[in-house]
Tab-separated table of C-alpha atoms and ligand atoms in Angstrom:
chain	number	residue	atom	x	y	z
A	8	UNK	CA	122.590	208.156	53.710
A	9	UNK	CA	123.918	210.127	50.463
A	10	UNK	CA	125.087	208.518	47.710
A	11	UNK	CA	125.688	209.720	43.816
A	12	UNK	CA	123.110	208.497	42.108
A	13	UNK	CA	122.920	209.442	38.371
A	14	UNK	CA	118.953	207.881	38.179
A	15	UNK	CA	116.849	204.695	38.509
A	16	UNK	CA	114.714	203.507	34.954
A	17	UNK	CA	111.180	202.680	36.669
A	18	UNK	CA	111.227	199.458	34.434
A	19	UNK	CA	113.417	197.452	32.444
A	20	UNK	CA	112.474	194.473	30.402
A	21	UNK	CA	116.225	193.431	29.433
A	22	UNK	CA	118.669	194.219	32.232
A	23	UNK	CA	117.851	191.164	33.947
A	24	UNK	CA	117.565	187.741	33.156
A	25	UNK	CA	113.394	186.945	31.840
A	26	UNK	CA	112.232	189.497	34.977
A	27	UNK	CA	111.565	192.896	34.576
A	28	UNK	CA	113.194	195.651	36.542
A	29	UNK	CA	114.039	198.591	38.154
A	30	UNK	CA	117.408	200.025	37.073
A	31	UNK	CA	119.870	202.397	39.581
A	32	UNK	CA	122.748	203.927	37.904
A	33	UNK	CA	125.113	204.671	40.415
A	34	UNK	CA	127.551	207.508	39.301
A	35	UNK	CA	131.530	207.534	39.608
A	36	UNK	CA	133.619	204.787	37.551
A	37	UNK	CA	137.067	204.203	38.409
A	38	UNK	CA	137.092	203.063	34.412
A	39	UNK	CA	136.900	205.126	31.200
A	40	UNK	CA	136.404	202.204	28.823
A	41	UNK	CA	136.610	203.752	25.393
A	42	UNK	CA	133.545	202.374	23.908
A	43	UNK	CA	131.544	203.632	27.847
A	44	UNK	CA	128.520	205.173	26.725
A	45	UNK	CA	127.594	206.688	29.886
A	46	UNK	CA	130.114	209.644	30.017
A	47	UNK	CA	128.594	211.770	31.530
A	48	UNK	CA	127.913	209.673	34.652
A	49	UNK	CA	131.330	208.714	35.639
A	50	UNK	CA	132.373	211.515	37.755
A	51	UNK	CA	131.425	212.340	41.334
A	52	UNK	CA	129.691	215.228	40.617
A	53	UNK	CA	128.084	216.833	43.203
A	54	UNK	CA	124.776	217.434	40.858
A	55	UNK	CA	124.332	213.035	41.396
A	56	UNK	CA	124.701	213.597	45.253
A	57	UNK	CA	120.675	212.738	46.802
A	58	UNK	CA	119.638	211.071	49.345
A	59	UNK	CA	119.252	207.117	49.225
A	60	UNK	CA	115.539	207.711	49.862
A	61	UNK	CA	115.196	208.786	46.546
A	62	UNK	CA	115.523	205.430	44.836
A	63	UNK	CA	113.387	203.727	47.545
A	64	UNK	CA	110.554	206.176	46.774
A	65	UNK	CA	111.416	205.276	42.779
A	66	UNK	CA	111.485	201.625	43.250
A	67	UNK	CA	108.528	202.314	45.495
A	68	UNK	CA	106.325	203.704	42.460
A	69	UNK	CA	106.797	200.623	40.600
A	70	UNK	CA	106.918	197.807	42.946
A	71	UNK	CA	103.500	196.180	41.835
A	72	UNK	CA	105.030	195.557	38.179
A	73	UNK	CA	108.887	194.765	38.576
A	74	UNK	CA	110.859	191.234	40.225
A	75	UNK	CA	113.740	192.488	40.353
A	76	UNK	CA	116.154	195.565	41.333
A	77	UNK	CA	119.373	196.042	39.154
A	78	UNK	CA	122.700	198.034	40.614
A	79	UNK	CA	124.741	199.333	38.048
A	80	UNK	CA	126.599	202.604	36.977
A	81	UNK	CA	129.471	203.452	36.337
A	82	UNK	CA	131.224	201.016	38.919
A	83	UNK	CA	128.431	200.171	41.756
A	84	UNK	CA	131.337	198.964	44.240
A	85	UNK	CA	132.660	202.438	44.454
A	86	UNK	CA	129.557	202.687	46.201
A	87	UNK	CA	129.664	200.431	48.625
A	88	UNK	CA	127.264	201.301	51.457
A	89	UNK	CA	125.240	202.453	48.615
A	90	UNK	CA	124.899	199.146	47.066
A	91	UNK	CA	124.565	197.171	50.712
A	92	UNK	CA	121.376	200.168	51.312
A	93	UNK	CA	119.547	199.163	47.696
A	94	UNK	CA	119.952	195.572	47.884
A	95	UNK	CA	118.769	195.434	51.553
A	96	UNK	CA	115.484	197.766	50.657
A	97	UNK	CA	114.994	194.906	47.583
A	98	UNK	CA	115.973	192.004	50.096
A	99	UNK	CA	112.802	193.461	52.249
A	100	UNK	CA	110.681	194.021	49.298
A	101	UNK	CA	111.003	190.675	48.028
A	102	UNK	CA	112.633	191.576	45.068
A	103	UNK	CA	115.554	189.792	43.165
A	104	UNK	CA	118.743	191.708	43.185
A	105	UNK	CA	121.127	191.920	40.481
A	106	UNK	CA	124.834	194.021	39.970
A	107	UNK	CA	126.828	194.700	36.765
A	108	UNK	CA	130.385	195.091	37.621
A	109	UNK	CA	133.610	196.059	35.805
A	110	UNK	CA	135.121	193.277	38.106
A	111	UNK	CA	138.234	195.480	40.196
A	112	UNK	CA	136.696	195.073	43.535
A	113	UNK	CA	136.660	191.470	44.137
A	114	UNK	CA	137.069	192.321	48.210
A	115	UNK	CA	133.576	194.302	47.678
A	116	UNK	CA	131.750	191.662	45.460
A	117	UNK	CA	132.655	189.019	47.777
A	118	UNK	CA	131.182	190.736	50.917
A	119	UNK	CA	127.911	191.148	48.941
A	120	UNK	CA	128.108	187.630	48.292
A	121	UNK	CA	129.105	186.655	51.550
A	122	UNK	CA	125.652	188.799	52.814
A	123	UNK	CA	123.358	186.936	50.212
A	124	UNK	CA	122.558	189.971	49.068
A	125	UNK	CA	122.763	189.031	45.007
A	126	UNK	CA	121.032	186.571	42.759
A	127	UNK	CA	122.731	187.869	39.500
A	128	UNK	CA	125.822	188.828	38.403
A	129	UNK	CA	127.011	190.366	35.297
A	130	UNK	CA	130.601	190.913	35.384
A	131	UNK	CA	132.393	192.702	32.434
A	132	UNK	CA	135.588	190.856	30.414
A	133	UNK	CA	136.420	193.577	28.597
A	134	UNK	CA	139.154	192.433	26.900
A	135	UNK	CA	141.961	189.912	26.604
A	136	UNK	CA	142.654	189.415	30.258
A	137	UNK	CA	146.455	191.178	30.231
A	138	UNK	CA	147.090	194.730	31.217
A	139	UNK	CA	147.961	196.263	28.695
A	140	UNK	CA	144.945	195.308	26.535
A	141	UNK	CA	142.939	196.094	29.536
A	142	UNK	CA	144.876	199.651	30.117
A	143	UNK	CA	144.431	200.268	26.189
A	144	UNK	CA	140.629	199.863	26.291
A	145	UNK	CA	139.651	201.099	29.489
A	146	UNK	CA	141.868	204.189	29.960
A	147	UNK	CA	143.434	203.004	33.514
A	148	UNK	CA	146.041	201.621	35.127
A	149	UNK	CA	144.615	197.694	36.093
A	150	UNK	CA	145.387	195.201	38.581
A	151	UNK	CA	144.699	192.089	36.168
A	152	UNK	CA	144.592	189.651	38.974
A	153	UNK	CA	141.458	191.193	40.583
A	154	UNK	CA	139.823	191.240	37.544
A	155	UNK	CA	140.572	186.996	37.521
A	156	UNK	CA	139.845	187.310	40.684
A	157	UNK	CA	136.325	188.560	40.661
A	158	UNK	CA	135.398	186.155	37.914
A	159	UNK	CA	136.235	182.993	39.767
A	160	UNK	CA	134.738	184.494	42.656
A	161	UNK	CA	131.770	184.476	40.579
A	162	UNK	CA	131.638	181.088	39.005
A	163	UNK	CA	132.170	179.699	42.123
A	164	UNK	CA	129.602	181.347	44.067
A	165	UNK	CA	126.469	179.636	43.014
A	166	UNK	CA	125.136	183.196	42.097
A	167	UNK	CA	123.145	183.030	38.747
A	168	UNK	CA	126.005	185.194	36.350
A	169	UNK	CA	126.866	185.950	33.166
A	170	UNK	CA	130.017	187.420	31.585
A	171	UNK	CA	129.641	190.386	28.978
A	172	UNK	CA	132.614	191.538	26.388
A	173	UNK	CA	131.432	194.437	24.741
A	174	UNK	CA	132.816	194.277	20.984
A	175	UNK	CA	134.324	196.986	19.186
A	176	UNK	CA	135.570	197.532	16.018
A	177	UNK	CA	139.214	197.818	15.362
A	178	UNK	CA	139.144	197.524	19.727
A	179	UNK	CA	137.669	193.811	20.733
A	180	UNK	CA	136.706	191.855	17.801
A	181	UNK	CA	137.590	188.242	16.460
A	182	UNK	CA	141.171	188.111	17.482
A	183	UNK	CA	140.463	189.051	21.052
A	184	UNK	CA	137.392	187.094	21.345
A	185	UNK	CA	139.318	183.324	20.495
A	186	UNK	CA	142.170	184.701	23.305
A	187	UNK	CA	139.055	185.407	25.394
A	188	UNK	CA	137.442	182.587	25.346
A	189	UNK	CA	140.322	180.770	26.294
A	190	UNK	CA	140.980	182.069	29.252
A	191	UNK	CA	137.807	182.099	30.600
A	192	UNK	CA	136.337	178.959	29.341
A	193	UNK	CA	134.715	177.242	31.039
A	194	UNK	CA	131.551	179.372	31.969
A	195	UNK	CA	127.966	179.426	32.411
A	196	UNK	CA	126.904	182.280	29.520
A	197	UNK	CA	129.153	184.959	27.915
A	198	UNK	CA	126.884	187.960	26.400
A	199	UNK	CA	128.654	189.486	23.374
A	200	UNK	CA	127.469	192.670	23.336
A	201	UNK	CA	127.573	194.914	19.678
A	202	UNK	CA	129.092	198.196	19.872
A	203	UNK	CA	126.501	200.906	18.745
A	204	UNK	CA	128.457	204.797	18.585
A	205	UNK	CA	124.193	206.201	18.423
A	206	UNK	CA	123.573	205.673	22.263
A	207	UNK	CA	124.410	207.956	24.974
A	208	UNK	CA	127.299	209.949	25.220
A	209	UNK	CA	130.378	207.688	24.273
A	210	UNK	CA	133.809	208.030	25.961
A	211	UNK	CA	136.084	208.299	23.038
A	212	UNK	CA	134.219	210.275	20.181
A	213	UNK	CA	136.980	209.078	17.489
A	214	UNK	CA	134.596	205.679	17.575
A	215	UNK	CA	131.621	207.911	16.987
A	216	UNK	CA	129.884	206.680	13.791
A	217	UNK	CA	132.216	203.685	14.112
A	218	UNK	CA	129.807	200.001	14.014
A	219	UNK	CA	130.689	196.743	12.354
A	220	UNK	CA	129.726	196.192	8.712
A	221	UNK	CA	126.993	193.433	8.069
A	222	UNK	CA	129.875	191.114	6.476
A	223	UNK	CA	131.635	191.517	10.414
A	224	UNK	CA	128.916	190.752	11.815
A	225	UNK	CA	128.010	187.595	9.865
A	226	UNK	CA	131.785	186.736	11.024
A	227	UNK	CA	130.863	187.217	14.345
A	228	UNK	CA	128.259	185.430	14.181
A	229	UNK	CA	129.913	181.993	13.051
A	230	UNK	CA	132.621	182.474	15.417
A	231	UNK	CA	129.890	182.277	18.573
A	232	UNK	CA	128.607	179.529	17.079
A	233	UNK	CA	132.045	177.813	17.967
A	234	UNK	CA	131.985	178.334	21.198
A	235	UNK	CA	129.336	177.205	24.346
A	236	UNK	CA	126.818	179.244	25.267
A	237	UNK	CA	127.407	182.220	24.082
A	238	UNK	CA	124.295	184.864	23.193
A	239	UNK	CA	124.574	187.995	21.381
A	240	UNK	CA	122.988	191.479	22.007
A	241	UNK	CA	122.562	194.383	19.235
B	19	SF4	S1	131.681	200.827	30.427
B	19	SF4	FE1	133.631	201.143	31.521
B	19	SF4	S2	133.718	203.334	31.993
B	19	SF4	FE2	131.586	202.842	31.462
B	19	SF4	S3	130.602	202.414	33.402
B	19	SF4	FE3	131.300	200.437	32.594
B	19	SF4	S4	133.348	200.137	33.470
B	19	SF4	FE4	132.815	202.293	33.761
């Protein structure tokens, strides 16, 4: 089978939860968040296009050292034989497997579910759950509902999860983040993660150069400490 496959990091100490990993980036997003620092990965371009072998024989060269596999992109569920291929080859190598999701296939993340092919989730909130805010950020026209839909899917599937908001200046910050947590409340963890413009090839180079002063972040800070469970990544 041929899939687009933009690469696979051998090992990975923080993609998932206290295990350490190998990482496939699967290319093609139907999102262009803004703040997506992975560019250059989002298309279907015919330079990703390999053979699924080639992240077996990856995964393959560090087996003895990792627990777990991690699916991510760009959008994994545009992938979706893709995905089912990976997680099967960790299924038979004993290894955890673990997705990161922009949330607007909940028909796709349910079947993987439904096959028992997951034991983490981390599905993206990337804004105030309403259209517009979600159109603003992420550059496309959204179905809202699927993104709700995805996220209950996942709280109520017994899969280990978490939900990430990537913060932004001037984008996703305080504001958004009380609106936020309202809507999604209650949950099991929420990762805030920090906006850094000095990473990859970012979406919308106006935010180039663009990161939250220390006095923000100290704001930031207090405000998590209002709400459950929340952790925060720089
Ligand atoms: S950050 Fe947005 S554009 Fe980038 S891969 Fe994730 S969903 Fe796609």
């Amino acid at each position: 089978m041929k899939a687009y496959i933009a690469g696979v990091q051998g090992i990975s100490t923080v993609d998932y939860p206290k295990k350490i990993a190998s990482v496939v980036f699967l290319a093609g997003c139907n999102f262009r968040c803004r703040y997506c620092f992975n560019a250059n990965i989002l298309d279907f371009k015919e330079e990703f296009l390999k053979d699924i072998e080639f992240v077996k024989k990856e995964i393959n060269k560090n087996l003895p050292l990792i627990d777990a596999i991690v699916i991510t992109g760009g959008e994994p569920c545009l992938q979706k034989e893709a995905t089912i291929e990976i997680a099967k080859f960790g299924r038979k190598k004993k290894l955890l497997v673990g997705i990161f999701t922009n949330g607007s296939f909940p028909l796709i993340l349910k079947e993987l579910i439904e096959m028992r092919l997951l034991d983490f989730i981390a599905i993206d909130v990337k804004t105030i759950l309403e259209e517009k805010a979600y159109e603003n950020l992420t550059n496309n026209k959204i179905d809202i509902e699927k993104i709700k839909e995805s996220i209950e899917l996942v709280k109520r599937s017994g899969i280990d999860y978490e939900l990430r908001t990537t913060l932004v200046p001037s984008l996703v910050g305080k504001k958004e983040l009380k609106l936020i947590h309202e809507q999604i409340s209650p949950y099991k963890t929420w990762a805030w993660q920090m906006f850094r413009s000095d990473i990859g090839d970012i979406v919308d180079k106006s935010l180039v150069g663009k990161e939250f002063s220390k006095e923000e972040i100290d704001e930031i800070k207090s405000l998590s400490k209002k709400f459950e469970n929340v952790v925060i990544r720089f």
